[in-house]
Coordinates of C-alpha atoms in Angstrom, one line a residue:
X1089 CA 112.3 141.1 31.0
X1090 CA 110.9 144.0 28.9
X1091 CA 108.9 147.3 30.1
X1092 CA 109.1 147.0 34.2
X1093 CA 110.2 143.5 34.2
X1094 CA 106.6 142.2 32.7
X1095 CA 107.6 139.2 31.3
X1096 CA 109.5 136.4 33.3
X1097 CA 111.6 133.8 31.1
X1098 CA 113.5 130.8 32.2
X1099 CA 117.4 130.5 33.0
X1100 CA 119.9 127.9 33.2
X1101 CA 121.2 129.5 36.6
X1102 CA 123.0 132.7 38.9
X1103 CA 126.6 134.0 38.5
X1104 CA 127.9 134.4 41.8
X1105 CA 131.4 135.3 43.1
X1106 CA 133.2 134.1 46.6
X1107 CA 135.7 135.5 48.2
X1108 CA 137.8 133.0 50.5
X1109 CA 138.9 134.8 53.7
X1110 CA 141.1 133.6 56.6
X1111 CA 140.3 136.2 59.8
X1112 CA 137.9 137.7 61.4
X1113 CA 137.5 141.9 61.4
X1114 CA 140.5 143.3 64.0
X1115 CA 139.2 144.1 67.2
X1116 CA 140.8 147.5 69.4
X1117 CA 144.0 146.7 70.6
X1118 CA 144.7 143.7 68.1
X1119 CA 147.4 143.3 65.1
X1120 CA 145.3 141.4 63.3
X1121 CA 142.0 139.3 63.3
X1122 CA 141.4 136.2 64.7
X1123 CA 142.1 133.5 62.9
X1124 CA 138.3 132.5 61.0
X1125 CA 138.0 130.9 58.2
X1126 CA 134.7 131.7 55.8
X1127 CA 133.7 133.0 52.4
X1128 CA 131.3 135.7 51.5
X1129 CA 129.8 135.3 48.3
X1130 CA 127.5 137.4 45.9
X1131 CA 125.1 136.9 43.9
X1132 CA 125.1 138.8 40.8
X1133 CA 122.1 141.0 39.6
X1134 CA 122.1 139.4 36.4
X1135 CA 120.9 135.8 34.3
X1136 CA 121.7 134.3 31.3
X1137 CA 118.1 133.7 30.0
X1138 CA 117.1 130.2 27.9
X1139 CA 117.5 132.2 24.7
X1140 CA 120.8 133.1 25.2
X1141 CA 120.4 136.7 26.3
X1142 CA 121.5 138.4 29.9
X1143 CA 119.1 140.2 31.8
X1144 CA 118.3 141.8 35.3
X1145 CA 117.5 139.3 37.4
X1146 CA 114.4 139.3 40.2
X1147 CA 116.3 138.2 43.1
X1148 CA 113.7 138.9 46.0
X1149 CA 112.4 135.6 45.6
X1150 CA 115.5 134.5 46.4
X1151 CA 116.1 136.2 49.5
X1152 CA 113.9 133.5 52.0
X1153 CA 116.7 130.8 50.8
X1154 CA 120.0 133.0 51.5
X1155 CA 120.1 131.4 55.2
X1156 CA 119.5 127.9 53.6
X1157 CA 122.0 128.4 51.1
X1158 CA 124.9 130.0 53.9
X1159 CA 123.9 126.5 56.2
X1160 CA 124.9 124.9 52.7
X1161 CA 128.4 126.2 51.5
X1162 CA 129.5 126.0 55.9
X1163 CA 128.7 122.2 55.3
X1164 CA 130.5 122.1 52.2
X1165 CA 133.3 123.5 53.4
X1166 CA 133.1 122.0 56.5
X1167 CA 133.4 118.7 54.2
X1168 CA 136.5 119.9 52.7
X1169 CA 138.4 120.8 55.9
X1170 CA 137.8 117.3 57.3
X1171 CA 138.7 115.7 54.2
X1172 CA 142.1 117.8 53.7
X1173 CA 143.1 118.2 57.5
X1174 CA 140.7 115.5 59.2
X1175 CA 138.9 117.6 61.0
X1176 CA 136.1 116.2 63.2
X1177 CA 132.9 118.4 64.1
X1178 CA 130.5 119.1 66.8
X1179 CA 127.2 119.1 66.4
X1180 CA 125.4 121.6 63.9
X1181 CA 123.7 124.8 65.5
X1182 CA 122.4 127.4 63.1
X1183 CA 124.6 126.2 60.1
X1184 CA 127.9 126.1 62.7
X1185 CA 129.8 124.2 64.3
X1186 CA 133.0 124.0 66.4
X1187 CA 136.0 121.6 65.9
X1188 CA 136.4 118.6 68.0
X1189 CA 139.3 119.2 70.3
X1190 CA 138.8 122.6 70.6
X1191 CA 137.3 123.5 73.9
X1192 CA 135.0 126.7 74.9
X1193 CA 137.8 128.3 76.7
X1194 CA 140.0 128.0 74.0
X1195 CA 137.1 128.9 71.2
X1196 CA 136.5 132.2 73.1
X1197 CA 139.7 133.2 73.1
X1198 CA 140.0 133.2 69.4
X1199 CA 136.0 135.0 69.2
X1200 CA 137.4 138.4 70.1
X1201 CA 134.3 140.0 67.8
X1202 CA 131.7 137.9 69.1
X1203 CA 132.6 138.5 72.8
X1204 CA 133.1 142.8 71.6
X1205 CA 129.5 142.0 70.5
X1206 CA 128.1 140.5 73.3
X1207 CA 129.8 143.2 75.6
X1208 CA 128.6 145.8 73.5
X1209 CA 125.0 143.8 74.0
X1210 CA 125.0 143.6 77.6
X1211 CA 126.3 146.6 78.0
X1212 CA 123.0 148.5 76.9
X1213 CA 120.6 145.8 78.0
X1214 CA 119.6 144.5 74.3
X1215 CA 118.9 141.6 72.9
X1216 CA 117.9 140.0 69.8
X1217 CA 118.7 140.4 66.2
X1218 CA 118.1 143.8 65.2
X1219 CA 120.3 144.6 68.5
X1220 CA 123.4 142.4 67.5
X1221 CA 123.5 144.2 64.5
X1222 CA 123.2 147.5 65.7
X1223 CA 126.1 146.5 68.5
X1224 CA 128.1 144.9 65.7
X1225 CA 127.8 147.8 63.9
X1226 CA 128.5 150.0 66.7
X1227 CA 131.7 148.4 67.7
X1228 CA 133.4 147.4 64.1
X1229 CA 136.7 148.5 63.2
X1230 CA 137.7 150.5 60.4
X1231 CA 139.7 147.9 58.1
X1232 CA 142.9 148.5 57.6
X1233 CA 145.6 146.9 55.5
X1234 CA 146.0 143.4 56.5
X1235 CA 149.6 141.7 58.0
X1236 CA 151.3 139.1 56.2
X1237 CA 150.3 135.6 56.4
X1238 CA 153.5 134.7 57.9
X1239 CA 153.2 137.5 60.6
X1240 CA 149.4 136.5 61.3
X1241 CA 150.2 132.9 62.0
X1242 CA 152.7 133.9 64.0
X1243 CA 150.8 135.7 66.6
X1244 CA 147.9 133.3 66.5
X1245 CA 150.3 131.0 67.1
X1246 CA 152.2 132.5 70.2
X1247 CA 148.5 133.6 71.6
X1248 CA 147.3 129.6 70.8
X1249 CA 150.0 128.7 73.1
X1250 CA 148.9 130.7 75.9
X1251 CA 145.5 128.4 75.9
X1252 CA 147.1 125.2 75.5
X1253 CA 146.6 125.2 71.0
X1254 CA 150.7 124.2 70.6
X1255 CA 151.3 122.0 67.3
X1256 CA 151.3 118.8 69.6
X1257 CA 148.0 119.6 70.9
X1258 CA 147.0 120.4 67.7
X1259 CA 148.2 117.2 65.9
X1260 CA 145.5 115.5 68.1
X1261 CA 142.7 117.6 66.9
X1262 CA 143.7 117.3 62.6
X1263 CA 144.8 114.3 62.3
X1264 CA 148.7 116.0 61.4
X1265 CA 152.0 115.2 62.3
X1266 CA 152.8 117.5 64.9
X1267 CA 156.1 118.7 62.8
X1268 CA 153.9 119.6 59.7
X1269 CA 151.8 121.6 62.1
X1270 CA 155.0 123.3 63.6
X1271 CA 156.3 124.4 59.8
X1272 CA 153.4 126.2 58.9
X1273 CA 154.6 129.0 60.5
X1274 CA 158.3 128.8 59.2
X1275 CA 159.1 129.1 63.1
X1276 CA 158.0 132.9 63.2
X1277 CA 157.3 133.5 67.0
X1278 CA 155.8 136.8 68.8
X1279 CA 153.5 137.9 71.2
X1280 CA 149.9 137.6 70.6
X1281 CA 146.6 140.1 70.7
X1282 CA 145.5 140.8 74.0

């Protein structure tokens, strides 16, 4: 606080904001997204201090723990799908994991961006971090307005049947009647991204 930030005082915490979202950026040629659950969240510039008053924060500090803290909420919310849906996990890599049930084949299907990525990345001989970015930056979509849940599951489900995902299969996977699976849907039916 003060003249440059001179004097440090204590807080009770950050204000933060996340946004829940349900697909992944549309890749050329594709309706929609793939179906990929995750949240972004941000971390406000700004703490309440110890004396009641709110000031710029020094977040830099901070920075080292933001890989920590993204490894934290996909466990937490890895928690919560298995607890609401049953879900059952693979082992942790960097902070991820894939559903049990689920195999390669039918994860790469639904990792349309990743596999634009890696294209994009063996394409020009890179490799590496500062690479991936540059390719994922390269190849990203402009967003555009995003289709109606209804409609979305819809072609994920006709493209999930293509790769052996049907409601049945699914039932195995999240511990779900395979008619509650079925209904999410309303029994919307269409053809899928390529």
């Amino acid at each position: 606080r003060g003249q440059a930030g001179a004097a440090e005082v204590g807080t009770d915490g950050l204000l933060a904001v996340g946004f829940l979202h349900d697909e992944a950026r549309p890749t050329a040629g594709c309706a929609c997204g793939d179906p990929h659950l995750h949240e972004h969240v941000i971390v406000l510039n700004v703490v309440r201090g110890a004396d009641g008053a709110w000031s710029a924060a020094q977040l830099d500090r901070l920075a080292p723990a933001a890989k920590t803290a993204g490894y934290l909420q996909e466990a937490d919310l890895r928690a919560r799908l298995s607890e609401r849906l049953g879900v059952a996990w693979r082992p942790v890599v960097n902070g991820l994991s894939g559903v049990v049930g689920i195999t390669d084949a039918q994860h790469r299907q639904f990792s349309k961006r990743h596999n634009e990525v890696a294209a994009e990345l063996a394409e020009v001989g890179a490799a590496g971090l500062t690479a991936g970015n540059a390719a994922g930056r390269d190849t990203k979509q402009a967003k555009r307005e995003q289709l109606p849940l209804a409609e979305r599951v819809a072609l994920w489900q006709a493209e999930a049947a293509t790769v052996g995902l049907t409601a049945a299969a699914l039932a195995d996977v999240l511990d779900r009647p395979a008619a509650a699976l079925a209904s999410l849907a309303g029994g919307h039916s269409t053809s899928g991204c390529p």
